[in-house]
Amino acid sequence: MSTLALQYKYLNDKIAIGLSMACAAHCLLMPSFVLAIPLFFSGQLDNEFLHRLMLWVIVPVSLYALSSGYKKHKRMPIFLLGLAGILMLISAVTIEEIFLGEELITLLGSITITFAHFLNWKNCTQK
């Protein structure tokens, strides 16, 4: 496989890592930002919509990257770790109205899936 083809193949892991880091940054920075500018966000930002929108992007990209990586490196724990991160993100959105710790679950899910994508990328690019 050519170098360009390999770079493209592992681009999904890099995109998924970036999306997960953006999700983590959102979780960490949004409360501070909202506190600093409360009038701007009063009623204009629907946090649930943003979480659901991010899931629509993160889940398919992550599943594709992790399953493609698994086919190459055959390490099921990496795939399961990524799946656990995805499930945490989905859980945080679905139990948002019941449980007050959805930010913590979202942050843990983002960290978990980022680490899984890093391991996936590392194992796929090792020679």
XYZ file of C-alpha atoms in Angstrom:
127
model
C 0.000 0.000 0.000
C 1.382 3.429 -0.880
C 2.308 5.997 1.739
C -0.531 8.265 0.620
C -3.048 5.430 0.919
C -1.813 4.630 4.450
C -2.067 8.283 5.465
C -5.640 8.437 4.172
C -6.572 5.144 5.832
C -5.539 6.385 9.280
C -7.022 9.826 8.775
C -10.251 8.557 10.379
C -8.444 7.878 13.664
C -6.959 11.367 13.579
C -10.369 12.905 12.837
C -11.960 10.872 15.640
C -9.214 11.926 18.071
C -9.805 15.558 17.099
C -13.567 15.221 17.531
C -13.145 13.568 20.925
C -10.756 16.287 22.044
C -13.206 18.937 20.837
C -15.918 17.216 22.852
C -13.698 17.176 25.953
C -12.796 20.843 25.444
C -16.485 21.667 25.071
C -17.240 19.893 28.356
C -14.416 21.624 30.195
C -14.703 25.117 28.743
C -18.411 25.615 28.112
C -19.435 26.014 31.786
C -16.789 28.719 32.292
C -17.748 30.426 29.063
C -21.437 30.349 29.941
C -20.723 31.799 33.391
C -18.618 34.573 31.863
C -21.225 35.617 29.285
C -24.640 34.598 30.674
C -26.711 37.049 28.667
C -25.366 35.846 25.334
C -26.313 32.258 25.990
C -29.666 32.738 27.678
C -31.947 30.658 25.514
C -29.777 30.825 22.389
C -27.663 27.719 22.880
C -29.303 24.325 23.050
C -26.664 22.141 24.696
C -28.647 18.937 24.103
C -28.826 19.688 20.374
C -25.058 20.232 20.246
C -24.399 16.937 22.069
C -26.686 15.019 19.732
C -25.131 16.668 16.681
C -21.635 15.746 17.869
C -22.776 12.146 18.425
C -24.076 11.941 14.842
C -20.520 12.686 13.708
C -18.425 10.969 16.389
C -20.203 7.597 16.442
C -19.933 6.655 12.745
C -16.395 8.026 12.322
C -15.235 6.251 15.472
C -16.910 2.954 14.642
C -15.418 2.999 11.152
C -11.910 3.885 12.370
C -11.948 1.383 15.240
C -13.347 -1.485 13.173
C -10.890 -0.788 10.336
C -8.079 -0.742 12.871
C -9.259 -3.964 14.467
C -9.170 -5.698 11.088
C -5.502 -4.746 10.848
C -4.148 -5.227 14.386
C -6.662 -7.805 15.742
C -6.568 -6.335 19.272
C -10.100 -6.594 20.629
C -9.390 -4.623 23.872
C -8.702 -1.491 21.807
C -11.993 -1.870 19.937
C -13.883 -2.546 23.187
C -12.269 0.471 24.866
C -13.460 2.667 22.003
C -16.901 1.098 22.161
C -17.024 1.817 25.910
C -16.193 5.471 25.201
C -18.932 5.657 22.570
C -21.433 4.093 24.972
C -20.476 6.608 27.679
C -21.108 9.492 25.264
C -24.459 8.045 24.216
C -25.391 7.395 27.865
C -24.575 10.961 28.847
C -26.954 12.316 26.195
C -29.762 9.861 26.936
C -29.684 10.177 30.741
C -29.014 13.917 30.697
C -32.355 14.847 32.203
C -32.248 12.180 34.909
C -28.681 12.337 36.150
C -26.783 15.483 37.084
C -23.352 13.986 36.305
C -23.714 13.847 32.532
C -20.768 16.242 32.112
C -18.521 13.822 33.990
C -19.739 10.857 31.932
C -19.239 12.850 28.719
C -15.729 13.854 29.745
C -14.801 10.282 30.718
C -16.262 9.017 27.446
C -14.276 11.578 25.461
C -11.039 10.672 27.224
C -11.721 6.951 26.796
C -12.481 7.170 23.101
C -9.530 9.498 22.466
C -7.190 7.014 24.145
C -8.721 4.129 22.173
C -8.193 5.993 18.893
C -4.610 6.780 19.876
C -3.955 3.089 20.605
C -5.735 2.116 17.387
C -3.634 4.515 15.327
C -0.411 3.488 17.098
C -1.057 -0.234 16.558
C -2.037 0.264 12.925
C 1.048 2.297 12.059
C 3.596 0.077 13.828
C 5.718 -2.018 11.530
